[in-house]
Coordinates of C-alpha atoms in Angstrom, one line a residue:
Chain A
M2 CA -69.6 51.3 -2.8
S3 CA -73.1 50.2 -3.7
A4 CA -72.4 46.7 -2.6
A5 CA -72.0 47.8 1.1
A6 CA -75.3 46.3 2.1
G7 CA -74.4 42.9 0.6
G8 CA -75.7 41.4 -2.5
V9 CA -74.2 41.6 -6.0
Y10 CA -71.7 44.3 -7.0
L11 CA -70.4 44.7 -10.5
R12 CA -68.0 47.5 -11.5
D13 CA -69.3 49.2 -14.6
T14 CA -66.4 51.7 -15.3
P15 CA -62.8 50.8 -14.6
E16 CA -60.8 53.0 -12.2
A17 CA -57.9 54.8 -14.0
A18 CA -54.5 54.7 -12.4
L19 CA -53.5 58.1 -11.1
P20 CA -50.1 59.6 -10.3
P21 CA -49.4 59.9 -6.5
P22 CA -50.5 63.2 -5.0
V23 CA -47.9 65.9 -5.1
L24 CA -47.5 67.0 -1.5
R25 CA -44.3 68.7 -0.7
R26 CA -41.5 69.0 -3.2
G27 CA -38.2 70.7 -3.6
V28 CA -35.6 71.6 -0.9
L29 CA -38.1 72.8 1.6
G30 CA -40.1 69.6 1.2
W31 CA -37.0 67.5 1.6
L32 CA -36.0 69.4 4.7
R33 CA -39.5 69.0 6.2
E34 CA -39.6 65.4 5.4
N35 CA -36.1 64.4 6.6
L36 CA -35.0 66.9 9.2
F37 CA -38.1 68.5 10.8
S38 CA -40.8 65.8 10.4
S39 CA -41.6 65.9 14.1
I40 CA -40.8 68.0 17.2
G41 CA -38.4 65.3 18.4
N42 CA -36.6 65.2 15.1
S43 CA -36.4 69.0 14.9
V44 CA -34.8 69.2 18.3
L45 CA -32.3 66.5 17.3
T46 CA -31.5 68.3 14.0
L47 CA -30.9 71.6 15.8
F48 CA -28.7 69.8 18.4
C49 CA -26.6 68.2 15.7
I50 CA -26.2 71.5 13.9
A51 CA -25.0 73.1 17.1
F52 CA -22.6 70.3 17.8
I53 CA -21.1 70.5 14.3
A54 CA -20.8 74.3 14.6
W55 CA -19.0 73.8 17.9
V56 CA -16.6 71.1 16.9
V57 CA -15.7 71.5 13.2
P58 CA -14.4 75.1 12.9
P59 CA -11.8 74.8 15.7
L60 CA -10.6 71.5 14.1
L61 CA -10.3 73.1 10.7
Q62 CA -8.5 76.0 12.3
F63 CA -6.0 73.8 14.1
F64 CA -5.3 71.2 11.3
I65 CA -5.5 73.5 8.3
F66 CA -5.7 77.2 8.7
D67 CA -3.2 77.6 11.6
A68 CA -1.1 74.6 10.6
V69 CA 2.6 74.9 9.9
W70 CA 3.3 73.3 6.6
S71 CA 7.0 73.8 6.2
G72 CA 10.1 74.2 8.3
S73 CA 13.2 72.3 9.2
D74 CA 13.1 72.1 13.0
R75 CA 11.0 72.8 16.0
D76 CA 11.3 76.6 15.8
A77 CA 8.8 76.5 12.9
C78 CA 6.2 75.1 15.1
L79 CA 6.7 77.1 18.3
A80 CA 4.5 80.0 19.2
S81 CA 6.0 83.2 17.9
P82 CA 4.8 86.8 17.5
Q83 CA 3.7 86.0 13.9
L84 CA 2.0 82.8 15.0
P85 CA 0.7 83.2 18.6
E86 CA -1.2 79.9 18.5
P87 CA 0.4 77.5 16.0
G88 CA -1.8 74.7 14.7
A89 CA -0.7 71.2 13.6
C90 CA 3.0 70.9 12.8
W91 CA 2.8 69.2 9.4
A92 CA 6.4 70.3 8.8
F93 CA 7.3 67.6 11.3
V94 CA 5.4 65.0 9.3
R95 CA 7.0 66.2 6.0
V96 CA 10.5 65.8 7.4
W97 CA 9.8 62.4 8.9
I98 CA 7.6 61.0 6.2
N99 CA 10.2 58.7 4.6
Y100 CA 10.8 57.1 8.0
F101 CA 7.1 56.7 8.5
I102 CA 6.8 54.9 5.2
Y103 CA 10.0 52.8 4.9
G104 CA 11.4 52.6 8.5
F105 CA 15.1 51.9 8.3
Y106 CA 14.9 50.4 4.9
P107 CA 18.2 51.4 3.1
I108 CA 17.6 54.6 1.2
A109 CA 19.3 53.3 -2.0
E110 CA 16.9 50.4 -2.0
R111 CA 13.7 52.2 -1.3
W112 CA 12.6 52.0 -4.9
R113 CA 12.0 48.4 -4.3
V114 CA 9.4 49.2 -1.6
D115 CA 7.8 51.7 -4.0
L116 CA 7.6 49.0 -6.7
F117 CA 6.1 46.7 -4.1
F118 CA 3.4 49.3 -3.3
A119 CA 2.7 49.8 -7.0
A120 CA 2.5 46.0 -7.6
L121 CA 0.1 45.6 -4.7
A122 CA -2.0 48.6 -5.7
F123 CA -2.2 47.1 -9.2
G124 CA -3.4 43.8 -7.9
I125 CA -5.9 45.3 -5.6
G126 CA -7.2 47.5 -8.4
W127 CA -7.5 44.5 -10.7
L128 CA -9.5 42.5 -8.2
A129 CA -11.5 45.4 -6.8
W130 CA -12.7 46.7 -10.1
L131 CA -15.6 44.4 -10.8
G132 CA -15.7 45.2 -14.5
A133 CA -12.0 44.5 -15.1
P134 CA -10.9 42.1 -17.8
R135 CA -9.7 38.6 -16.9
R136 CA -10.3 38.8 -13.2
D137 CA -9.3 35.1 -12.9
L138 CA -5.8 36.1 -14.1
G139 CA -6.0 39.0 -11.6
A140 CA -6.7 36.5 -8.8
A141 CA -3.7 34.3 -9.9
Y142 CA -1.5 37.4 -10.0
F143 CA -2.7 38.5 -6.5
F144 CA -2.5 35.2 -4.8
I145 CA 0.5 33.6 -6.5
V146 CA 2.7 36.0 -8.4
L147 CA 2.4 38.9 -6.0
P148 CA 3.6 37.1 -2.9
V149 CA 6.6 35.7 -4.6
L150 CA 7.4 39.0 -6.3
S151 CA 7.0 40.9 -3.0
Y152 CA 9.2 38.5 -1.2
L153 CA 12.0 38.8 -3.8
L154 CA 11.6 42.6 -3.9
L155 CA 11.5 43.3 -0.2
S156 CA 13.7 40.7 1.2
G157 CA 16.2 40.6 -1.6
A158 CA 17.4 38.1 -4.1
P159 CA 21.2 38.3 -4.6
L160 CA 20.9 36.1 -7.7
L161 CA 18.8 38.8 -9.3
G162 CA 21.1 41.6 -8.1
L163 CA 18.8 42.6 -5.3
A164 CA 20.8 43.0 -2.1
D165 CA 19.4 41.3 1.0
V166 CA 17.5 43.6 3.3
T167 CA 17.0 42.1 6.7
T168 CA 13.5 42.5 8.1
A169 CA 14.9 44.3 11.2
L170 CA 15.3 47.3 8.9
W171 CA 11.7 47.2 7.6
G172 CA 9.3 49.6 9.2
G173 CA 6.5 52.0 9.0
V174 CA 3.7 51.8 6.5
L175 CA 5.7 49.1 4.7
V176 CA 5.4 46.8 7.7
T177 CA 1.8 47.7 8.4
I178 CA 0.8 46.9 4.8
V179 CA 2.8 43.7 4.7
V180 CA 1.3 42.4 8.0
A181 CA -2.2 43.4 7.1
T182 CA -2.0 42.0 3.5
V183 CA -0.5 38.7 4.6
G184 CA -3.1 38.5 7.3
I185 CA -6.0 39.2 4.9
V186 CA -4.7 37.1 2.1
A187 CA -4.0 34.1 4.3
S188 CA -7.0 34.4 6.5
L189 CA -9.7 34.1 3.8
P190 CA -8.6 30.8 2.3
I191 CA -7.5 29.3 5.6
G192 CA -10.7 30.6 7.3
I193 CA -12.9 29.0 4.6
L194 CA -11.1 25.7 5.0
L195 CA -11.4 25.8 8.8
A196 CA -15.1 26.7 8.5
L197 CA -15.7 23.8 6.1
A198 CA -13.7 21.5 8.4
R199 CA -15.8 22.5 11.3
R200 CA -19.0 21.6 9.5
S201 CA -17.4 18.4 8.2
D202 CA -19.0 15.0 8.8
I203 CA -15.6 13.5 9.6
P204 CA -15.2 13.6 13.4
V205 CA -11.4 14.0 13.4
T206 CA -11.4 16.9 11.0
K207 CA -14.2 18.5 12.9
I208 CA -12.6 18.1 16.3
L209 CA -9.2 19.5 15.1
A210 CA -10.9 22.5 13.5
V211 CA -13.0 23.2 16.6
M212 CA -9.9 22.9 18.9
F213 CA -7.9 25.2 16.7
I214 CA -10.6 27.8 16.2
E215 CA -11.7 27.9 19.8
F216 CA -8.2 28.0 21.2
V217 CA -6.9 30.8 18.9
R218 CA -10.2 32.8 19.3
G219 CA -10.1 32.4 23.0
V220 CA -6.8 34.3 23.5
P221 CA -6.0 37.9 22.7
L222 CA -3.9 38.7 19.6
I223 CA -1.1 39.9 21.9
T224 CA -0.9 36.5 23.5
V225 CA -0.8 34.8 20.1
L226 CA 2.0 37.2 19.1
F227 CA 3.9 36.5 22.3
M228 CA 3.6 32.8 21.8
A229 CA 4.7 33.1 18.2
S230 CA 7.7 35.2 19.0
V231 CA 8.8 34.0 22.4
M232 CA 7.6 30.4 22.7
L233 CA 8.3 29.2 19.2
P234 CA 12.1 29.6 19.4
L235 CA 12.0 27.5 22.6
F236 CA 10.7 24.6 20.6
V237 CA 12.7 25.1 17.4
P238 CA 16.5 24.9 17.2
D239 CA 18.1 28.3 16.7
Q240 CA 19.1 27.8 13.1
F241 CA 15.6 26.9 12.1
S242 CA 13.9 29.6 14.1
P243 CA 12.2 31.9 11.6
D244 CA 12.7 35.6 11.4
K245 CA 11.0 37.8 13.9
L246 CA 8.7 39.4 11.4
V247 CA 7.8 36.0 9.9
R248 CA 6.9 34.8 13.4
A249 CA 4.6 37.8 13.9
L250 CA 3.1 37.2 10.4
I251 CA 2.3 33.6 11.3
G252 CA 0.7 34.7 14.5
V253 CA -1.4 37.3 12.8
A254 CA -2.4 34.9 10.0
L255 CA -3.5 32.2 12.5
F256 CA -5.4 34.7 14.6
A257 CA -7.2 36.2 11.6
S258 CA -7.9 32.8 10.1
A259 CA -9.7 31.6 13.3
N260 CA -11.8 34.7 13.3
M261 CA -12.5 34.4 9.6
A262 CA -13.5 30.8 10.1
E263 CA -16.3 31.8 12.5
V264 CA -17.5 34.5 10.1
V265 CA -17.6 32.2 7.2
R266 CA -19.3 29.5 9.3
G267 CA -22.1 32.0 9.9
G268 CA -22.6 32.4 6.2
L269 CA -22.5 28.6 5.6
A270 CA -25.2 28.1 8.2
A271 CA -27.5 30.6 6.3
I272 CA -27.5 28.4 3.2
P273 CA -30.7 26.3 3.0
R274 CA -30.3 22.5 2.9
G275 CA -32.0 22.4 -0.4
Q276 CA -29.0 24.0 -2.1
Y277 CA -26.7 21.2 -0.8
E278 CA -29.2 18.6 -2.0
A279 CA -29.7 20.1 -5.4
A280 CA -25.9 20.4 -5.9
A281 CA -25.4 16.8 -4.7
A282 CA -28.3 15.5 -6.8
L283 CA -26.6 16.9 -9.9
G284 CA -23.5 14.8 -9.1
L285 CA -21.2 17.7 -8.0
S286 CA -18.4 16.5 -5.7
Y287 CA -18.0 17.9 -2.2
W288 CA -15.4 20.4 -3.3
R289 CA -17.2 21.6 -6.4
M290 CA -20.4 21.8 -4.6
N291 CA -18.8 24.2 -2.1
A292 CA -16.8 26.1 -4.6
L293 CA -19.6 26.6 -7.2
V294 CA -22.8 26.6 -5.2
I295 CA -22.4 27.0 -1.4
L296 CA -19.4 29.4 -0.9
P297 CA -20.5 32.0 -3.5
Q298 CA -23.7 32.4 -1.7
A299 CA -22.3 32.1 1.8
L300 CA -19.5 34.7 1.1
R301 CA -22.0 37.1 -0.3
V302 CA -24.1 36.9 2.8
T303 CA -21.1 37.4 5.0
L304 CA -19.4 40.1 3.0
P305 CA -20.1 42.9 5.5
N306 CA -18.7 40.7 8.3
I307 CA -15.7 39.7 6.3
V308 CA -14.8 43.3 5.6
N309 CA -15.4 44.1 9.2
T310 CA -12.9 41.4 10.1
F311 CA -10.4 42.8 7.6
I312 CA -10.8 46.3 9.1
A313 CA -10.3 44.9 12.6
L314 CA -7.2 43.1 11.5
F315 CA -5.8 46.2 9.8
K316 CA -6.1 48.1 13.0
D317 CA -4.8 45.1 15.1
T318 CA -1.6 45.2 13.1
T319 CA -0.5 48.0 15.4
L320 CA 0.0 45.3 18.1
V321 CA 3.1 43.9 16.5
F322 CA 5.1 46.7 18.1
I323 CA 4.8 44.6 21.3
V324 CA 7.2 42.0 19.8
G325 CA 9.6 44.8 18.7
I326 CA 8.5 45.3 15.2
F327 CA 8.4 48.9 13.8
D328 CA 5.0 49.2 12.3
F329 CA 3.7 52.6 11.2
L330 CA 2.3 53.6 14.5
R331 CA 5.5 52.7 16.2
T332 CA 7.5 54.8 13.8
V333 CA 5.3 57.8 14.6
E334 CA 5.7 57.0 18.3
A335 CA 9.5 57.0 17.8
A336 CA 9.6 60.2 15.8
R337 CA 7.4 62.3 18.0
I338 CA 10.0 62.3 20.8
D339 CA 12.7 63.5 18.5
P340 CA 14.3 66.5 20.4
H341 CA 14.7 68.4 17.2
W342 CA 10.9 68.6 16.9
A343 CA 10.0 68.7 20.6
T344 CA 7.1 71.1 20.7
P345 CA 3.7 71.0 22.5
I346 CA 2.0 70.0 19.3
T347 CA 4.3 67.5 17.8
S348 CA 2.7 64.5 19.4
V349 CA -0.8 65.7 18.6
T350 CA 0.2 66.1 14.9
G351 CA 1.9 62.7 14.8
Y352 CA -1.1 60.9 16.3
A353 CA -3.5 62.9 14.0
F354 CA -1.5 61.8 11.0
A355 CA -1.6 58.2 12.2
A356 CA -5.3 58.4 12.7
L357 CA -5.8 59.9 9.3
F358 CA -3.8 57.1 7.7
Y359 CA -5.8 54.3 9.5
F360 CA -9.1 56.1 8.8
V361 CA -8.5 56.5 5.1
C362 CA -7.5 52.8 4.7
C363 CA -10.4 51.4 6.8
Y364 CA -13.0 53.8 5.5
G365 CA -11.9 52.9 2.0
M366 CA -12.4 49.2 2.7
S367 CA -15.8 49.9 4.2
R368 CA -17.0 52.0 1.3
Y369 CA -15.8 49.5 -1.2
A370 CA -17.7 46.7 0.6
R371 CA -20.9 48.8 0.7
N372 CA -20.5 49.4 -3.0
V373 CA -20.0 45.7 -3.8
E374 CA -23.0 44.8 -1.6
T375 CA -25.4 47.1 -3.4
R376 CA -24.1 46.0 -6.8
L377 CA -24.6 42.3 -5.9
A378 CA -28.0 42.9 -4.5
R379 CA -29.0 44.8 -7.6
A380 CA -27.5 42.2 -10.0
H381 CA -29.3 39.3 -8.6
R382 CA -32.7 40.9 -8.8
R383 CA -32.4 41.4 -12.5
Chain B
M9 CA -37.5 9.3 -30.3
D10 CA -34.9 8.1 -27.9
K11 CA -33.2 11.0 -26.2
R12 CA -30.6 8.8 -24.7
A13 CA -29.3 7.7 -28.0
D14 CA -28.9 11.4 -28.9
A15 CA -26.7 12.0 -25.9
G16 CA -24.5 9.0 -26.8
V17 CA -25.4 7.0 -23.7
T18 CA -25.8 3.3 -24.5
P19 CA -29.0 2.1 -22.8
K20 CA -28.1 -0.6 -20.4
T21 CA -30.2 -3.7 -19.8
G22 CA -31.8 -4.8 -16.6
P23 CA -34.1 -2.9 -14.3
A24 CA -33.7 0.9 -13.9
V25 CA -34.1 0.7 -10.1
E26 CA -34.0 -2.3 -7.8
I27 CA -34.7 -2.0 -4.1
I28 CA -34.3 -5.0 -2.0
G29 CA -35.3 -5.3 1.7
L30 CA -34.8 -1.6 2.4
H31 CA -35.1 -0.4 6.0
K32 CA -34.4 3.1 7.3
W33 CA -34.7 4.5 10.8
Y34 CA -34.6 8.2 11.9
G35 CA -33.3 7.6 15.4
E36 CA -36.0 5.4 17.0
F37 CA -38.5 6.0 14.2
H38 CA -38.8 3.3 11.6
A39 CA -39.3 5.4 8.5
L40 CA -39.0 2.7 5.8
R41 CA -39.9 -0.8 6.5
D42 CA -38.9 -3.7 4.2
I43 CA -39.3 -1.9 0.9
N44 CA -38.9 -4.2 -2.2
L45 CA -39.4 -2.6 -5.6
T46 CA -38.2 -3.1 -9.1
V47 CA -38.7 -0.4 -11.7
A48 CA -38.4 -1.3 -15.3
R49 CA -36.7 0.9 -17.8
G50 CA -39.0 3.5 -19.2
E51 CA -41.5 2.8 -16.5
R52 CA -43.5 5.7 -15.1
I53 CA -44.4 5.3 -11.4
V54 CA -46.4 7.6 -9.2
I55 CA -46.0 7.2 -5.5
C56 CA -48.8 8.5 -3.3
G57 CA -50.1 8.2 0.1
P58 CA -50.7 10.1 3.3
S59 CA -47.9 12.5 4.4
G60 CA -45.3 11.1 6.7
G61 CA -45.7 7.7 5.0
G62 CA -42.1 7.6 3.7
K63 CA -42.7 8.5 0.0
S64 CA -40.1 11.3 -0.2
T65 CA -37.7 9.3 2.0
L66 CA -37.9 6.4 -0.4
L67 CA -37.4 8.6 -3.4
R68 CA -34.4 10.3 -1.8
C69 CA -32.8 6.9 -1.2
I70 CA -32.6 6.3 -4.9
N71 CA -29.9 9.0 -5.4
R72 CA -28.7 8.5 -1.8
L73 CA -29.7 11.9 -0.5
E74 CA -30.8 9.7 2.4
D75 CA -28.8 6.8 3.6
W76 CA -30.3 3.6 5.1
Q77 CA -29.4 1.0 7.7
R78 CA -30.4 -2.2 6.0
G79 CA -31.1 -3.4 2.5
R80 CA -29.8 -2.7 -1.0
V81 CA -30.5 -0.1 -3.7
I82 CA -29.2 -0.8 -7.2
V83 CA -29.7 2.0 -9.7
D84 CA -28.9 1.5 -13.4
G85 CA -26.8 -1.6 -12.5
I86 CA -24.8 0.4 -9.9
E87 CA -25.2 -0.6 -6.3
L88 CA -25.3 2.4 -4.0
T89 CA -22.8 1.9 -1.2
D90 CA -20.8 4.3 1.0
D91 CA -18.3 4.6 -1.8
P92 CA -18.6 8.3 -3.0
K93 CA -17.6 7.2 -6.5
Q94 CA -20.6 4.9 -6.9
I95 CA -22.8 7.6 -5.4
V96 CA -21.6 10.3 -7.9
A97 CA -21.9 7.8 -10.7
V98 CA -25.6 7.2 -9.9
R99 CA -26.3 10.9 -9.3
R100 CA -24.9 11.8 -12.8
D101 CA -27.6 9.5 -14.3
V102 CA -30.5 10.3 -12.0
G103 CA -32.1 13.8 -12.3
M104 CA -34.1 15.1 -9.4
V105 CA -36.7 17.8 -9.1
F106 CA -37.5 19.1 -5.7
Q107 CA -40.7 20.5 -4.1
H108 CA -39.0 23.9 -3.5
F109 CA -37.2 24.0 -6.8
N110 CA -33.8 24.6 -5.2
L111 CA -32.5 26.6 -8.1
F112 CA -29.1 28.3 -7.4
P113 CA -30.1 31.9 -6.8
H114 CA -26.6 33.4 -7.5
L115 CA -26.6 31.9 -11.1
T116 CA -28.7 32.9 -14.1
V117 CA -31.2 30.4 -15.4
L118 CA -28.8 29.4 -18.1
E119 CA -25.9 29.0 -15.7
N120 CA -28.1 26.9 -13.5
C121 CA -28.6 24.5 -16.4
T122 CA -24.9 24.5 -17.6
L123 CA -23.2 24.1 -14.2
A124 CA -23.4 20.4 -13.8
P125 CA -22.8 19.5 -17.5
I126 CA -19.6 21.7 -17.4
W127 CA -18.3 20.6 -14.1
V128 CA -19.5 17.0 -13.8
R129 CA -19.6 15.9 -17.4
S130 CA -16.6 18.2 -18.4
M131 CA -18.6 19.5 -21.4
P132 CA -17.3 22.5 -23.2
K133 CA -19.2 25.6 -22.2
K134 CA -20.6 26.3 -25.7
D135 CA -22.0 22.8 -26.0
A136 CA -23.5 22.9 -22.6
E137 CA -25.2 26.2 -23.4
E138 CA -26.6 24.8 -26.6
I139 CA -28.1 21.8 -24.8
A140 CA -29.4 24.0 -22.0
M141 CA -31.1 26.3 -24.6
R142 CA -32.6 23.3 -26.2
Y143 CA -34.1 22.1 -22.9
L144 CA -35.2 25.5 -21.9
A145 CA -37.1 25.7 -25.2
R146 CA -38.7 22.4 -24.4
V147 CA -40.0 23.6 -21.1
K148 CA -41.0 26.8 -22.9
I149 CA -39.0 29.4 -21.2
P150 CA -35.9 30.1 -23.5
E151 CA -36.5 33.8 -23.2
Q152 CA -35.8 33.8 -19.5
A153 CA -32.3 32.3 -19.9
Q154 CA -30.4 35.4 -18.8
K155 CA -32.6 36.1 -15.8
Y156 CA -31.9 35.2 -12.2
P157 CA -34.3 32.7 -10.6
A158 CA -35.7 35.2 -8.2
R159 CA -37.3 37.0 -11.1
L160 CA -39.3 34.0 -12.2
S161 CA -42.7 32.8 -11.0
G162 CA -42.9 29.5 -9.1
G163 CA -44.1 27.6 -12.1
Q164 CA -41.3 29.0 -14.3
Q165 CA -38.7 28.1 -11.6
Q166 CA -39.9 24.6 -11.4
R167 CA -39.7 24.2 -15.2
V168 CA -36.2 25.6 -15.1
A169 CA -35.4 23.0 -12.4
I170 CA -36.8 20.3 -14.7
A171 CA -34.6 21.6 -17.6
R172 CA -31.6 21.7 -15.3
A173 CA -32.0 18.0 -14.5
L174 CA -32.6 17.1 -18.1
C175 CA -29.4 18.9 -19.1
M176 CA -27.4 16.0 -17.6
S177 CA -29.3 13.6 -20.0
P178 CA -30.4 11.4 -17.1
N179 CA -31.8 7.9 -17.6
I180 CA -34.1 8.3 -14.5
M181 CA -36.0 11.3 -13.3
L182 CA -37.1 11.7 -9.7
F183 CA -39.9 14.2 -8.9
D184 CA -40.4 15.0 -5.2
E185 CA -43.8 16.6 -4.9
P186 CA -43.0 18.9 -7.8
T187 CA -46.3 20.9 -7.6
S188 CA -46.9 21.0 -3.9
A189 CA -45.3 24.4 -3.4
L190 CA -47.0 26.0 -6.4
D191 CA -49.9 28.4 -6.6
P192 CA -52.9 26.6 -8.1
E193 CA -52.7 28.4 -11.5
M194 CA -49.1 27.3 -12.0
V195 CA -49.6 23.6 -11.3
K196 CA -50.9 22.9 -14.8
E197 CA -47.9 24.3 -16.7
V198 CA -45.5 22.1 -14.6
L199 CA -47.7 19.0 -15.0
D200 CA -48.0 19.6 -18.8
T201 CA -44.2 19.7 -18.9
M202 CA -44.0 16.4 -17.0
V203 CA -46.7 14.7 -19.2
E204 CA -44.7 15.7 -22.3
L205 CA -41.6 14.3 -20.7
A206 CA -43.4 11.0 -19.9
G207 CA -43.9 10.6 -23.6
D208 CA -40.2 10.5 -24.2
G209 CA -39.7 7.1 -22.6
I210 CA -37.5 8.3 -19.7
T211 CA -37.9 6.4 -16.4
M212 CA -39.9 8.5 -14.0
L213 CA -40.6 8.2 -10.3
V214 CA -43.0 10.8 -9.1
V215 CA -44.1 11.5 -5.5
S216 CA -47.3 13.5 -6.0
H217 CA -50.8 14.1 -4.9
E218 CA -52.0 15.0 -8.4
M219 CA -54.3 12.1 -9.0
G220 CA -55.2 13.4 -12.5
F221 CA -51.6 13.3 -13.5
A222 CA -51.2 9.8 -12.0
R223 CA -54.2 8.5 -13.9
E224 CA -52.9 10.0 -17.2
V225 CA -49.2 9.0 -17.2
A226 CA -48.5 6.3 -14.6
D227 CA -47.8 2.7 -15.5
R228 CA -48.1 1.8 -11.9
I229 CA -49.2 3.5 -8.7
I230 CA -47.5 2.8 -5.5
F231 CA -49.4 3.5 -2.4
M232 CA -47.4 4.0 0.8
A233 CA -48.4 4.4 4.4
D234 CA -46.4 4.1 7.6
G235 CA -43.2 3.5 5.8
Q236 CA -44.5 0.5 3.9
I237 CA -45.6 -0.2 0.4
V238 CA -49.2 -1.0 1.0
E239 CA -50.5 -1.4 -2.5
I240 CA -49.1 -1.5 -6.1
N241 CA -51.5 -1.4 -8.9
E242 CA -52.3 -0.1 -12.3
P243 CA -53.9 3.3 -12.2
K244 CA -57.3 2.3 -13.6
E245 CA -57.6 -0.6 -11.1
F246 CA -56.2 1.5 -8.3
F247 CA -58.7 4.3 -8.7
A248 CA -61.7 2.1 -9.5
H249 CA -61.1 -0.8 -7.0
P250 CA -58.5 0.0 -4.4
Q251 CA -57.8 -3.2 -2.5
H252 CA -56.3 -2.1 0.8
E253 CA -58.3 -0.4 3.5
R254 CA -55.7 2.4 3.8
A255 CA -55.8 3.1 0.1
K256 CA -59.6 3.2 0.1
L257 CA -59.6 5.7 2.9
F258 CA -57.0 7.8 1.2
L259 CA -58.8 7.9 -2.1
Q260 CA -62.0 8.8 -0.4
Q261 CA -60.3 11.8 1.2
V262 CA -58.4 12.9 -1.9
L263 CA -61.0 12.3 -4.6
R264 CA -63.9 14.0 -2.9

């Protein structure tokens, strides 16, 4: 720099743009950069490798290599000369799998449950695939057609030749999915309405929303379920008292809605006032302003939290066993004490299977949400 | 050429905006004090004055983004009351451009422009897009139509905001410090757009510190301080011979 001493400086030759220096490339470079960049990181890396080496092989050994995959009773899973240390007793799960899925749903009618699963999967796929055609129709299908169809299918419609199946016979994955889906599908719209009501300028609306949200949020789900299933019948005459499962569904839906309302409210608070003003200045009514301008932005901001709430709700569905409903975990619980399968590893296998089921569902939701987040982030920087 | 005749809106008679004895308080603070103002159709008005003097507040009363405690505001023959129907009716006919653009970040430039025509004026999507493209061409950024606002420079965003307001074919346009948030090199492109617009005969109320712009397009200049209208004058007179002490002081500071 010739101008260092002050005075006039004029560049005579332009400086060409150079590629960045090539320092460390390839696998070794990556390892150095990411795993061994400092002494502390190197120690951590070695520690993690040691931990994996210590934990993973025995797990694989137990759940896969030493596992018993077939058999008709407990003898298959007991220690024997051929198998001195038997692993997971998957044979038990195979034998009980229909009970885990359908509960006591009549065997002849189980195709209806399968059809329900298929219809639900179809709807989820339609909505989850962002590039799918006519996603507006998909939403109509999911929020209007599917609930009616599911009700007719599962509960029965004698007019259509579908025999009534009382909810007392429902169980297993069917109940878990029904409770979670109803909770999720109901909580989002109700939660949004509650969040809007809570931010409303109208005092009555606001106070009612605050009271509802704070009350429901302030008690555990178990309490809500107890109230729904024990207290509700006290106030309502017997013949009008809804079904046990319906009561639990209402409880779960209310609980999830109150939580969802708070999550959505957080997103609404993040929207700058200018967005409201711009929408209002264009003549958009309150509902259109929210539907077209505010909520699309607010829900995007809160997507991770919304999915988090869905995941929490999915796991919380296990609590319905408290009011005597046979959800998936309860069926595993009931099956594992079956004397035909009484072995030291039956319970472990049952619980492992349950954990696997919940993990797959929740991890799937989580991955999907991550995926949508990155896609949205990318789309709006175009 | 009368754009309003194009859009099929019959021009009404009477003043565009009539403000009678308007008072507004923010808590204890008396923000607007006895404002009386009549704006004729097609008139171009620039409101200036020291900050905190109530300029923006007054402008925002005209489409009821702010409410007031005393007085009347009549826009396009419609009196603004608490009735949401009246308010929406006024807002449909009054376009507004904000200091911070306030484009909708989740919509493309084109969608920003078609949103209100489609949902407020129930216009078919194709027509709305056609009109939007016409106005985007007028503000000289038709090639950005498919982009999201975040990809545009400040000046481009503000021109989109102007196009968005024009898509509703408003009779009155309100500009709330439209160039204050812009980098200096972008101020001109926005002002040029506004000068062009002023040639169309649309009623314009502009809160601005751009004295060059005021001199060029304004029919009248309104000088506000302390929540009051202190001086109303024609630009030539206002700049050459300001009458009120506050106005003199202000011009000394601005036109140094």
